[in-house]
PDB file of C-alpha atoms and ligand atoms in Angstrom:
ATOM      1  CA  MET A   1       0.017   0.020   0.027  1.00 89.00           C
ATOM      2  CA  ASP A   2       1.001   3.651  -0.487  1.00 92.00           C
ATOM      3  CA  LEU A   3      -0.554   7.087  -0.359  1.00 93.00           C
ATOM      4  CA  ALA A   4      -2.464   6.493  -3.581  1.00 91.00           C
ATOM      5  CA  SER A   5      -3.839   3.014  -2.426  1.00 96.00           C
ATOM      6  CA  ARG A   6      -7.610   2.844  -2.324  1.00 98.00           C
ATOM      7  CA  PHE A   7     -10.240   0.774  -0.573  1.00 98.00           C
ATOM      8  CA  THR A   8     -13.183   0.017  -2.847  1.00 98.00           C
ATOM      9  CA  LEU A   9     -16.606   1.313  -1.787  1.00 98.00           C
ATOM     10  CA  ASN A  10     -19.802  -0.643  -2.253  1.00 98.00           C
ATOM     11  CA  ASN A  11     -20.530   1.219  -5.492  1.00 98.00           C
ATOM     12  CA  GLY A  12     -17.118   0.426  -7.007  1.00 98.00           C
ATOM     13  CA  VAL A  13     -15.541   3.823  -6.349  1.00 98.00           C
ATOM     14  CA  GLY A  14     -12.036   3.716  -4.853  1.00 98.00           C
ATOM     15  CA  ILE A  15     -11.279   5.853  -1.756  1.00 98.00           C
ATOM     16  CA  PRO A  16      -7.637   6.513  -0.874  1.00 98.00           C
ATOM     17  CA  ALA A  17      -6.972   4.834   2.478  1.00 98.00           C
ATOM     18  CA  LEU A  18      -5.248   7.903   3.926  1.00 98.00           C
ATOM     19  CA  GLY A  19      -6.387  11.486   3.476  1.00 98.00           C
ATOM     20  CA  LEU A  20      -5.799  14.958   4.928  1.00 98.00           C
ATOM     21  CA  GLY A  21      -8.520  16.328   7.308  1.00 98.00           C
ATOM     22  CA  VAL A  22      -8.898  20.107   7.515  1.00 98.00           C
ATOM     23  CA  PHE A  23     -11.216  20.566  10.499  1.00 98.00           C
ATOM     24  CA  GLN A  24      -9.926  23.611  12.439  1.00 98.00           C
ATOM     25  CA  ALA A  25      -7.604  24.651   9.688  1.00 98.00           C
ATOM     26  CA  GLU A  26      -8.243  28.399   9.283  1.00 98.00           C
ATOM     27  CA  PRO A  27     -10.015  29.353   6.085  1.00 97.00           C
ATOM     28  CA  GLY A  28      -7.677  30.968   3.626  1.00 95.00           C
ATOM     29  CA  GLU A  29      -3.848  30.551   3.606  1.00 98.00           C
ATOM     30  CA  GLU A  30      -3.566  28.015   6.428  1.00 98.00           C
ATOM     31  CA  THR A  31      -5.926  25.511   4.714  1.00 98.00           C
ATOM     32  CA  HIS A  32      -4.652  26.387   1.265  1.00 98.00           C
ATOM     33  CA  ASP A  33      -1.000  25.758   2.216  1.00 98.00           C
ATOM     34  CA  ALA A  34      -1.732  22.485   4.123  1.00 98.00           C
ATOM     35  CA  VAL A  35      -3.689  21.088   1.257  1.00 98.00           C
ATOM     36  CA  LEU A  36      -1.123  22.071  -1.336  1.00 98.00           C
ATOM     37  CA  HIS A  37       1.667  20.546   0.738  1.00 98.00           C
ATOM     38  CA  ALA A  38      -0.304  17.349   1.206  1.00 98.00           C
ATOM     39  CA  LEU A  39      -0.913  17.053  -2.530  1.00 98.00           C
ATOM     40  CA  GLU A  40       2.811  17.624  -3.180  1.00 98.00           C
ATOM     41  CA  THR A  41       3.649  14.996  -0.582  1.00 98.00           C
ATOM     42  CA  GLY A  42       1.427  12.524  -2.473  1.00 97.00           C
ATOM     43  CA  TYR A  43      -1.824  12.668  -0.572  1.00 98.00           C
ATOM     44  CA  ARG A  44      -4.805  12.139  -2.873  1.00 98.00           C
ATOM     45  CA  HIS A  45      -7.688  12.574  -0.462  1.00 98.00           C
ATOM     46  CA  ILE A  46      -8.940  15.686   1.276  1.00 98.00           C
ATOM     47  CA  ASP A  47     -11.680  15.799   3.861  1.00 99.00           C
ATOM     48  CA  THR A  48     -13.549  19.052   4.430  1.00 98.00           C
ATOM     49  CA  ALA A  49     -17.044  20.180   5.446  1.00 98.00           C
ATOM     50  CA  ARG A  50     -19.390  23.089   4.989  1.00 98.00           C
ATOM     51  CA  VAL A  51     -19.063  23.919   8.674  1.00 98.00           C
ATOM     52  CA  TYR A  52     -15.229  24.031   8.503  1.00 98.00           C
ATOM     53  CA  ARG A  53     -15.567  27.222   6.421  1.00 98.00           C
ATOM     54  CA  ASN A  54     -12.559  26.322   4.326  1.00 98.00           C
ATOM     55  CA  GLU A  55     -14.070  24.659   1.209  1.00 98.00           C
ATOM     56  CA  HIS A  56     -13.017  27.656  -0.853  1.00 98.00           C
ATOM     57  CA  ALA A  57      -9.382  27.355   0.151  1.00 98.00           C
ATOM     58  CA  VAL A  58      -9.417  23.583  -0.516  1.00 98.00           C
ATOM     59  CA  GLY A  59     -10.708  24.332  -4.027  1.00 98.00           C
ATOM     60  CA  GLU A  60      -7.974  26.849  -4.672  1.00 98.00           C
ATOM     61  CA  ALA A  61      -5.248  24.568  -3.553  1.00 98.00           C
ATOM     62  CA  LEU A  62      -6.683  21.784  -5.761  1.00 98.00           C
ATOM     63  CA  ARG A  63      -6.602  24.002  -8.774  1.00 97.00           C
ATOM     64  CA  GLU A  64      -3.114  25.319  -8.034  1.00 97.00           C
ATOM     65  CA  SER A  65      -1.636  21.874  -7.693  1.00 96.00           C
ATOM     66  CA  CYS A  66      -0.635  19.923 -10.784  1.00 88.00           C
ATOM     67  CA  VAL A  67      -2.603  16.917  -9.701  1.00 96.00           C
ATOM     68  CA  PRO A  68      -5.414  16.046 -12.153  1.00 97.00           C
ATOM     69  CA  ARG A  69      -8.933  16.285 -10.663  1.00 97.00           C
ATOM     70  CA  GLY A  70      -9.593  12.577 -11.340  1.00 96.00           C
ATOM     71  CA  GLU A  71      -6.704  11.565  -9.050  1.00 97.00           C
ATOM     72  CA  VAL A  72      -7.869  13.500  -5.971  1.00 98.00           C
ATOM     73  CA  PHE A  73     -10.723  12.247  -3.751  1.00 98.00           C
ATOM     74  CA  VAL A  74     -12.622  15.177  -2.207  1.00 98.00           C
ATOM     75  CA  THR A  75     -15.178  14.780   0.603  1.00 99.00           C
ATOM     76  CA  THR A  76     -17.455  17.410   2.009  1.00 99.00           C
ATOM     77  CA  LYS A  77     -20.476  17.266   4.324  1.00 98.00           C
ATOM     78  CA  LEU A  78     -24.018  18.388   4.782  1.00 98.00           C
ATOM     79  CA  TRP A  79     -24.239  20.600   7.880  1.00 98.00           C
ATOM     80  CA  ASN A  80     -26.925  20.206  10.525  1.00 98.00           C
ATOM     81  CA  ARG A  81     -28.697  23.472   9.716  1.00 98.00           C
ATOM     82  CA  ASP A  82     -29.075  22.369   6.003  1.00 98.00           C
ATOM     83  CA  HIS A  83     -31.177  19.322   6.621  1.00 98.00           C
ATOM     84  CA  GLY A  84     -34.411  18.625   4.706  1.00 98.00           C
ATOM     85  CA  PHE A  85     -34.851  17.630   1.001  1.00 98.00           C
ATOM     86  CA  GLU A  86     -34.673  21.004  -0.727  1.00 98.00           C
ATOM     87  CA  GLN A  87     -32.203  22.409   1.752  1.00 98.00           C
ATOM     88  CA  ALA A  88     -29.834  19.486   1.227  1.00 98.00           C
ATOM     89  CA  LEU A  89     -29.931  19.845  -2.545  1.00 98.00           C
ATOM     90  CA  ALA A  90     -29.142  23.515  -2.230  1.00 98.00           C
ATOM     91  CA  ALA A  91     -26.399  22.881   0.359  1.00 98.00           C
ATOM     92  CA  CYS A  92     -24.567  20.514  -1.928  1.00 98.00           C
ATOM     93  CA  ASP A  93     -24.754  23.036  -4.775  1.00 98.00           C
ATOM     94  CA  ALA A  94     -23.422  25.699  -2.489  1.00 98.00           C
ATOM     95  CA  SER A  95     -20.511  23.488  -1.414  1.00 98.00           C
ATOM     96  CA  LEU A  96     -19.699  22.621  -5.017  1.00 98.00           C
ATOM     97  CA  ASN A  97     -19.598  26.398  -5.801  1.00 98.00           C
ATOM     98  CA  ARG A  98     -17.251  27.134  -2.937  1.00 98.00           C
ATOM     99  CA  LEU A  99     -15.043  24.262  -3.923  1.00 98.00           C
ATOM    100  CA  GLY A 100     -15.225  25.232  -7.585  1.00 98.00           C
ATOM    101  CA  LEU A 101     -15.919  21.624  -8.507  1.00 98.00           C
ATOM    102  CA  ALA A 102     -18.525  19.990 -10.737  1.00 98.00           C
ATOM    103  CA  PHE A 103     -18.825  17.038  -8.346  1.00 98.00           C
ATOM    104  CA  VAL A 104     -17.426  15.755  -5.072  1.00 98.00           C
ATOM    105  CA  ASP A 105     -16.193  12.245  -4.670  1.00 98.00           C
ATOM    106  CA  LEU A 106     -18.051  11.763  -1.344  1.00 99.00           C
ATOM    107  CA  TYR A 107     -20.876  13.740   0.225  1.00 99.00           C
ATOM    108  CA  LEU A 108     -21.617  12.857   3.807  1.00 99.00           C
ATOM    109  CA  VAL A 109     -24.505  13.587   6.180  1.00 98.00           C
ATOM    110  CA  HIS A 110     -22.362  15.179   8.950  1.00 98.00           C
ATOM    111  CA  TRP A 111     -24.656  14.260  11.852  1.00 98.00           C
ATOM    112  CA  PRO A 112     -27.881  12.159  12.256  1.00 98.00           C
ATOM    113  CA  VAL A 113     -30.149  15.135  12.712  1.00 98.00           C
ATOM    114  CA  GLU A 114     -33.364  13.978  14.326  1.00 95.00           C
ATOM    115  CA  GLU A 115     -36.585  13.832  12.228  1.00 95.00           C
ATOM    116  CA  LEU A 116     -34.905  15.360   9.103  1.00 97.00           C
ATOM    117  CA  ARG A 117     -32.182  12.858   8.391  1.00 98.00           C
ATOM    118  CA  GLY A 118     -34.421  10.657   6.289  1.00 97.00           C
ATOM    119  CA  GLU A 119     -35.504  13.498   3.995  1.00 98.00           C
ATOM    120  CA  SER A 120     -31.915  14.561   3.708  1.00 98.00           C
ATOM    121  CA  TRP A 121     -30.856  11.079   2.651  1.00 98.00           C
ATOM    122  CA  ARG A 122     -33.405  11.099  -0.180  1.00 98.00           C
ATOM    123  CA  ALA A 123     -31.797  14.359  -1.380  1.00 98.00           C
ATOM    124  CA  LEU A 124     -28.299  12.746  -1.259  1.00 98.00           C
ATOM    125  CA  GLU A 125     -29.692   9.865  -3.328  1.00 98.00           C
ATOM    126  CA  GLN A 126     -30.844  12.386  -5.910  1.00 98.00           C
ATOM    127  CA  LEU A 127     -27.524  14.182  -5.912  1.00 98.00           C
ATOM    128  CA  TYR A 128     -25.771  10.844  -6.418  1.00 98.00           C
ATOM    129  CA  ARG A 129     -28.064   9.987  -9.340  1.00 98.00           C
ATOM    130  CA  GLU A 130     -27.353  13.428 -10.875  1.00 98.00           C
ATOM    131  CA  GLY A 131     -23.669  12.792 -10.679  1.00 98.00           C
ATOM    132  CA  LYS A 132     -22.902  15.643  -8.236  1.00 98.00           C
ATOM    133  CA  CYS A 133     -21.428  13.108  -5.787  1.00 98.00           C
ATOM    134  CA  ARG A 134     -19.612  10.041  -6.909  1.00 98.00           C
ATOM    135  CA  ALA A 135     -20.533   8.415  -3.599  1.00 99.00           C
ATOM    136  CA  ILE A 136     -22.727   9.299  -0.647  1.00 99.00           C
ATOM    137  CA  GLY A 137     -22.435   8.382   2.971  1.00 99.00           C
ATOM    138  CA  VAL A 138     -22.995   9.330   6.577  1.00 99.00           C
ATOM    139  CA  SER A 139     -21.021  10.450   9.578  1.00 98.00           C
ATOM    140  CA  ASN A 140     -21.555   9.918  13.299  1.00 98.00           C
ATOM    141  CA  TYR A 141     -24.213   7.232  12.693  1.00 98.00           C
ATOM    142  CA  THR A 142     -24.429   4.578  15.397  1.00 98.00           C
ATOM    143  CA  VAL A 143     -25.631   1.095  14.648  1.00 98.00           C
ATOM    144  CA  ARG A 144     -29.156   2.221  15.491  1.00 98.00           C
ATOM    145  CA  HIS A 145     -29.045   5.087  13.050  1.00 98.00           C
ATOM    146  CA  LEU A 146     -27.652   2.833  10.279  1.00 98.00           C
ATOM    147  CA  GLU A 147     -30.361   0.180  10.946  1.00 98.00           C
ATOM    148  CA  GLU A 148     -33.031   2.916  10.467  1.00 98.00           C
ATOM    149  CA  LEU A 149     -31.413   4.161   7.280  1.00 98.00           C
ATOM    150  CA  LEU A 150     -30.961   0.650   5.862  1.00 98.00           C
ATOM    151  CA  THR A 151     -34.700  -0.084   6.156  1.00 97.00           C
ATOM    152  CA  SER A 152     -35.676   2.984   4.073  1.00 95.00           C
ATOM    153  CA  CYS A 153     -32.821   3.831   1.662  1.00 98.00           C
ATOM    154  CA  GLU A 154     -32.661   3.104  -2.028  1.00 98.00           C
ATOM    155  CA  VAL A 155     -28.879   3.766  -2.036  1.00 98.00           C
ATOM    156  CA  VAL A 156     -26.921   2.062   0.792  1.00 98.00           C
ATOM    157  CA  PRO A 157     -24.380   4.494   2.270  1.00 98.00           C
ATOM    158  CA  THR A 158     -20.822   3.823   1.129  1.00 99.00           C
ATOM    159  CA  VAL A 159     -19.094   5.267   4.227  1.00 98.00           C
ATOM    160  CA  ASN A 160     -19.683   5.959   7.914  1.00 98.00           C
ATOM    161  CA  GLN A 161     -17.205   8.435   9.185  1.00 98.00           C
ATOM    162  CA  VAL A 162     -16.833   8.242  12.987  1.00 98.00           C
ATOM    163  CA  GLU A 163     -14.367   8.867  15.795  1.00 98.00           C
ATOM    164  CA  PHE A 164     -11.974   5.848  15.746  1.00 98.00           C
ATOM    165  CA  SER A 165      -8.595   5.175  17.421  1.00 98.00           C
ATOM    166  CA  PRO A 166      -7.327   2.645  19.928  1.00 98.00           C
ATOM    167  CA  PHE A 167      -8.878   4.961  22.558  1.00 98.00           C
ATOM    168  CA  THR A 168     -12.282   4.968  20.727  1.00 98.00           C
ATOM    169  CA  PHE A 169     -12.241   1.347  19.390  1.00 98.00           C
ATOM    170  CA  GLN A 170     -15.857   1.009  18.140  1.00 98.00           C
ATOM    171  CA  LEU A 171     -15.678  -2.661  17.371  1.00 98.00           C
ATOM    172  CA  GLU A 172     -19.439  -3.343  17.226  1.00 98.00           C
ATOM    173  CA  LEU A 173     -19.901  -0.574  14.739  1.00 98.00           C
ATOM    174  CA  LEU A 174     -16.929  -1.705  12.728  1.00 98.00           C
ATOM    175  CA  ASP A 175     -18.337  -5.219  12.508  1.00 98.00           C
ATOM    176  CA  PHE A 176     -21.840  -3.948  11.661  1.00 98.00           C
ATOM    177  CA  CYS A 177     -20.445  -1.781   8.843  1.00 98.00           C
ATOM    178  CA  ARG A 178     -18.373  -4.663   7.463  1.00 98.00           C
ATOM    179  CA  VAL A 179     -21.396  -6.929   7.316  1.00 98.00           C
ATOM    180  CA  HIS A 180     -23.446  -4.250   5.500  1.00 98.00           C
ATOM    181  CA  GLY A 181     -20.688  -3.302   2.975  1.00 98.00           C
ATOM    182  CA  ILE A 182     -20.226   0.170   4.565  1.00 98.00           C
ATOM    183  CA  GLN A 183     -16.615   1.441   4.738  1.00 98.00           C
ATOM    184  CA  LEU A 184     -15.711   2.779   8.179  1.00 98.00           C
ATOM    185  CA  GLU A 185     -13.677   6.056   8.107  1.00 99.00           C
ATOM    186  CA  ALA A 186     -11.666   7.265  11.177  1.00 99.00           C
ATOM    187  CA  TYR A 187     -11.886  10.849  12.217  1.00 98.00           C
ATOM    188  CA  SER A 188      -9.645  12.209  14.993  1.00 98.00           C
ATOM    189  CA  PRO A 189      -7.427   9.227  14.425  1.00 98.00           C
ATOM    190  CA  LEU A 190      -4.699  11.053  16.351  1.00 98.00           C
ATOM    191  CA  THR A 191      -7.096  11.781  19.237  1.00 98.00           C
ATOM    192  CA  LYS A 192      -6.570  15.492  18.371  1.00 98.00           C
ATOM    193  CA  GLY A 193      -3.133  14.997  19.971  1.00 98.00           C
ATOM    194  CA  LEU A 194      -4.611  14.269  23.369  1.00 98.00           C
ATOM    195  CA  LYS A 195      -3.222  10.742  23.731  1.00 98.00           C
ATOM    196  CA  LEU A 196       0.111  10.998  21.911  1.00 98.00           C
ATOM    197  CA  ASP A 197       1.968  11.005  25.204  1.00 98.00           C
ATOM    198  CA  ASP A 198       0.182   7.860  26.460  1.00 98.00           C
ATOM    199  CA  PRO A 199       3.052   5.841  28.029  1.00 97.00           C
ATOM    200  CA  TYR A 200       1.874   2.516  26.617  1.00 96.00           C
ATOM    201  CA  LEU A 201       1.478   3.921  23.101  1.00 98.00           C
ATOM    202  CA  LYS A 202       4.883   5.510  23.333  1.00 98.00           C
ATOM    203  CA  LYS A 203       6.419   2.285  24.376  1.00 97.00           C
ATOM    204  CA  ILE A 204       4.930   0.327  21.450  1.00 97.00           C
ATOM    205  CA  ALA A 205       5.937   3.124  19.091  1.00 98.00           C
ATOM    206  CA  ALA A 206       9.493   3.082  20.280  1.00 98.00           C
ATOM    207  CA  ALA A 207       9.706  -0.684  19.716  1.00 98.00           C
ATOM    208  CA  TYR A 208       8.732  -0.074  16.070  1.00 98.00           C
ATOM    209  CA  ASP A 209      11.001   2.964  15.810  1.00 98.00           C
ATOM    210  CA  ARG A 210       7.919   4.999  14.810  1.00 98.00           C
ATOM    211  CA  THR A 211       6.198   8.010  16.299  1.00 98.00           C
ATOM    212  CA  PRO A 212       2.963   7.530  18.317  1.00 98.00           C
ATOM    213  CA  ALA A 213       1.086   9.368  15.537  1.00 98.00           C
ATOM    214  CA  GLN A 214       2.328   6.865  12.950  1.00 98.00           C
ATOM    215  CA  MET A 215       1.331   3.873  15.174  1.00 98.00           C
ATOM    216  CA  LEU A 216      -2.285   5.309  15.533  1.00 98.00           C
ATOM    217  CA  LEU A 217      -2.573   5.779  11.775  1.00 98.00           C
ATOM    218  CA  ARG A 218      -1.163   2.374  11.018  1.00 98.00           C
ATOM    219  CA  TRP A 219      -3.520   0.840  13.558  1.00 98.00           C
ATOM    220  CA  CYS A 220      -6.512   2.216  11.629  1.00 98.00           C
ATOM    221  CA  LEU A 221      -5.127   0.931   8.321  1.00 98.00           C
ATOM    222  CA  GLU A 222      -4.544  -2.550   9.822  1.00 98.00           C
ATOM    223  CA  HIS A 223      -8.292  -2.547  10.630  1.00 98.00           C
ATOM    224  CA  GLN A 224      -8.992  -1.660   6.974  1.00 98.00           C
ATOM    225  CA  VAL A 225     -10.373   1.668   8.122  1.00 98.00           C
ATOM    226  CA  VAL A 226      -9.859   4.825   5.989  1.00 98.00           C
ATOM    227  CA  THR A 227      -8.086   7.450   8.007  1.00 98.00           C
ATOM    228  CA  ILE A 228      -7.884  11.270   7.681  1.00 98.00           C
ATOM    229  CA  PRO A 229      -5.395  12.825  10.118  1.00 99.00           C
ATOM    230  CA  LYS A 230      -5.392  16.638  10.278  1.00 98.00           C
ATOM    231  CA  SER A 231      -2.300  18.744  10.237  1.00 98.00           C
ATOM    232  CA  ILE A 232      -1.273  22.139   9.038  1.00 98.00           C
ATOM    233  CA  THR A 233       2.344  21.475   9.860  1.00 98.00           C
ATOM    234  CA  PRO A 234       4.433  20.433   6.777  1.00 98.00           C
ATOM    235  CA  ALA A 235       6.744  18.055   8.698  1.00 98.00           C
ATOM    236  CA  ARG A 236       3.728  16.344  10.378  1.00 98.00           C
ATOM    237  CA  ILE A 237       1.838  16.045   7.028  1.00 98.00           C
ATOM    238  CA  GLU A 238       4.889  14.161   5.797  1.00 98.00           C
ATOM    239  CA  GLU A 239       5.312  12.138   8.996  1.00 98.00           C
ATOM    240  CA  ASN A 240       1.637  11.036   8.872  1.00 98.00           C
ATOM    241  CA  ALA A 241       2.163   9.808   5.322  1.00 98.00           C
ATOM    242  CA  ARG A 242       4.998   7.480   6.242  1.00 98.00           C
ATOM    243  CA  VAL A 243       2.787   4.668   7.437  1.00 98.00           C
ATOM    244  CA  PHE A 244       2.919   2.306   4.495  1.00 98.00           C
ATOM    245  CA  ASP A 245       6.310   0.715   5.042  1.00 97.00           C
ATOM    246  CA  PHE A 246       5.621  -1.243   8.242  1.00 98.00           C
ATOM    247  CA  LYS A 247       3.061  -3.552   9.807  1.00 98.00           C
ATOM    248  CA  ILE A 248       1.890  -3.951  13.369  1.00 98.00           C
ATOM    249  CA  ALA A 249       2.076  -7.486  14.616  1.00 98.00           C
ATOM    250  CA  ALA A 250      -1.166  -9.216  15.672  1.00 98.00           C
ATOM    251  CA  GLU A 251      -0.270  -9.286  19.417  1.00 97.00           C
ATOM    252  CA  ASP A 252       0.485  -5.551  19.365  1.00 98.00           C
ATOM    253  CA  MET A 253      -2.823  -4.852  17.510  1.00 98.00           C
ATOM    254  CA  HIS A 254      -4.521  -6.652  20.354  1.00 97.00           C
ATOM    255  CA  ARG A 255      -2.631  -4.602  22.949  1.00 97.00           C
ATOM    256  CA  LEU A 256      -3.493  -1.333  21.187  1.00 98.00           C
ATOM    257  CA  ASN A 257      -7.156  -2.442  20.879  1.00 98.00           C
ATOM    258  CA  SER A 258      -7.215  -2.821  24.700  1.00 97.00           C
ATOM    259  CA  LEU A 259      -6.564   0.922  25.167  1.00 98.00           C
ATOM    260  CA  ASP A 260     -10.243   1.650  24.346  1.00 98.00           C
ATOM    261  CA  GLU A 261     -11.788   4.084  26.843  1.00 98.00           C
ATOM    262  CA  ASN A 262     -14.631   5.332  24.666  1.00 98.00           C
ATOM    263  CA  LEU A 263     -12.826   8.611  24.264  1.00 98.00           C
ATOM    264  CA  ARG A 264     -14.900  11.365  22.501  1.00 98.00           C
ATOM    265  CA  THR A 265     -12.856  14.373  21.453  1.00 98.00           C
ATOM    266  CA  SER A 266     -15.583  16.276  19.530  1.00 95.00           C
ATOM    267  CA  TRP A 267     -19.079  15.064  20.046  1.00 97.00           C
ATOM    268  CA  ASP A 268     -20.866  11.763  20.813  1.00 97.00           C
ATOM    269  CA  PRO A 269     -23.944  10.605  18.810  1.00 98.00           C
ATOM    270  CA  THR A 270     -24.746   7.713  21.168  1.00 97.00           C
ATOM    271  CA  ASP A 271     -27.848   9.355  22.699  1.00 96.00           C
ATOM    272  CA  THR A 272     -29.058  11.095  19.614  1.00 95.00           C
ATOM    273  CA  PRO A 273     -32.619   9.843  19.015  1.00 95.00           C
TER     274      PRO A 273
HETATM  275  P1  NDP B 301      -6.695  14.486  14.583  1.00 83.42           P
HETATM  276  O1  NDP B 301      -6.882  13.272  15.451  1.00 83.42           O
HETATM  277  O2  NDP B 301      -6.336  14.280  13.137  1.00 83.42           O
HETATM  278  O3  NDP B 301      -5.564  15.455  15.276  1.00 83.42           O
HETATM  279  C1  NDP B 301      -5.227  16.688  14.808  1.00 83.42           C
HETATM  280  C2  NDP B 301      -4.235  17.381  15.785  1.00 83.42           C
HETATM  281  O4  NDP B 301      -3.083  16.552  15.869  1.00 83.42           O
HETATM  282  C3  NDP B 301      -3.821  18.701  15.380  1.00 83.42           C
HETATM  283  O5  NDP B 301      -3.723  19.511  16.518  1.00 83.42           O
HETATM  284  C4  NDP B 301      -2.487  18.529  14.725  1.00 83.42           C
HETATM  285  O6  NDP B 301      -1.669  19.678  14.864  1.00 83.42           O
HETATM  286  C5  NDP B 301      -1.939  17.379  15.486  1.00 83.42           C
HETATM  287  N1  NDP B 301      -1.041  16.471  14.784  1.00 83.42           N
HETATM  288  C6  NDP B 301      -1.131  16.066  13.506  1.00 83.42           C
HETATM  289  N2  NDP B 301      -0.209  15.257  13.157  1.00 83.42           N
HETATM  290  C7  NDP B 301       0.596  15.131  14.241  1.00 83.42           C
HETATM  291  C8  NDP B 301       1.835  14.452  14.442  1.00 83.42           C
HETATM  292  N3  NDP B 301       2.387  13.681  13.546  1.00 83.42           N
HETATM  293  N4  NDP B 301       2.455  14.606  15.667  1.00 83.42           N
HETATM  294  C9  NDP B 301       1.836  15.356  16.650  1.00 83.42           C
HETATM  295  N5  NDP B 301       0.694  16.012  16.473  1.00 83.42           N
HETATM  296  C10 NDP B 301       0.090  15.957  15.268  1.00 83.42           C
HETATM  297  O7  NDP B 301      -8.020  15.430  14.737  1.00 83.42           O
HETATM  298  P2  NDP B 301      -9.236  15.969  13.986  1.00 83.42           P
HETATM  299  O8  NDP B 301     -10.297  16.078  14.922  1.00 83.42           O
HETATM  300  O9  NDP B 301      -8.857  17.090  13.189  1.00 83.42           O
HETATM  301  O10 NDP B 301      -9.627  14.771  13.016  1.00 83.42           O
HETATM  302  C11 NDP B 301      -9.107  14.594  11.638  1.00 83.42           C
HETATM  303  C12 NDP B 301     -10.160  14.964  10.614  1.00 83.42           C
HETATM  304  O11 NDP B 301     -11.327  14.187  10.800  1.00 83.42           O
HETATM  305  C13 NDP B 301     -10.643  16.372  10.708  1.00 83.42           C
HETATM  306  O12 NDP B 301      -9.689  17.298  10.265  1.00 83.42           O
HETATM  307  C14 NDP B 301     -11.879  16.345   9.872  1.00 83.42           C
HETATM  308  O13 NDP B 301     -11.540  16.334   8.510  1.00 83.42           O
HETATM  309  C15 NDP B 301     -12.428  14.971  10.364  1.00 83.42           C
HETATM  310  N6  NDP B 301     -13.384  15.133  11.435  1.00 83.42           N
HETATM  311  C16 NDP B 301     -14.718  14.804  11.243  1.00 83.42           C
HETATM  312  C17 NDP B 301     -15.627  14.834  12.245  1.00 83.42           C
HETATM  313  C18 NDP B 301     -17.093  14.487  11.968  1.00 83.42           C
HETATM  314  O14 NDP B 301     -17.894  14.784  12.823  1.00 83.42           O
HETATM  315  N7  NDP B 301     -17.325  13.915  10.820  1.00 83.42           N
HETATM  316  C19 NDP B 301     -15.307  15.280  13.614  1.00 83.42           C
HETATM  317  C20 NDP B 301     -13.864  15.623  13.755  1.00 83.42           C
HETATM  318  C21 NDP B 301     -12.957  15.477  12.744  1.00 83.42           C
HETATM  319  P3  NDP B 301      -1.252  20.698  13.634  1.00 83.42           P
HETATM  320  O15 NDP B 301      -2.331  20.751  12.708  1.00 83.42           O
HETATM  321  O16 NDP B 301      -0.952  21.924  14.378  1.00 83.42           O
HETATM  322  O17 NDP B 301      -0.026  20.071  13.063  1.00 83.42           O
END
């Protein structure tokens, strides 16, 4: 595997296994420079969202780079205030305008907004049929939310993007997604930096002569989970990409799995009706 390696989604579209996340990257130069540096480093997958306010800068960097559009996988997301059928259609058009793209590779429902999420999904199905999104999916859906969606959808979601790291090892959700052909995608795979000093993680990383960040990313890939670490720091963008030249042994995977403490660094959908 390398930076261009893709997992295949349930509609046949390939998603690069590692991407750059840009949550909390400032709109403008900060996001632009990070995305450009990532593309120059070989990243072929960028994860943004309407609510991050940096879609415009992502689009500018994409155009400025020499990488052909067809080689870059771009994800954006439907924000909570934009739910409902007509609203979701309009929100996707607005995101495409800000990105300056004719289509995104993946459009996600950012959060399972109560009562409106079913309507919104119908809109995403239409956007998919119209070719404005090469794939559609969800984010922050628990097993319960996915079960509800699977009973009513015409297009099965390709992806569920959730918090996932050894400290948030959502095994039941991972298994459920696997059984239903839904690709799990890890957000906050570096725990937003909170656990990089964990003594046990540091010890295992030292044994592999890797950084704790690289161990966390490789752990996701070993679970066949797409991962989208965020960094605006050039050296870290490069460090996070060097995760394809080693493997984690099964016994160390088990040890890392056991670090689970149901950590939630942003928000937790467990009790969302
Ligand atoms: P991450 O777990 O990716 O951690 C990002 C933090 O870690 C930043 O402070 C970054 O600093 C730092 N960092 C990055 N690389 C290293 C490194 N090698 N060593 C030490 N520190 C490092 O957090 P995010 O919450 O940003 O998650 C990643 C992406 O997932 C988001 O950007 C977004 O695209 C997506 N996401 C989606 C959510 C959803 O609800 N769907 C929720 C949260 C995130 P710096 O940038 O200063 O280098």
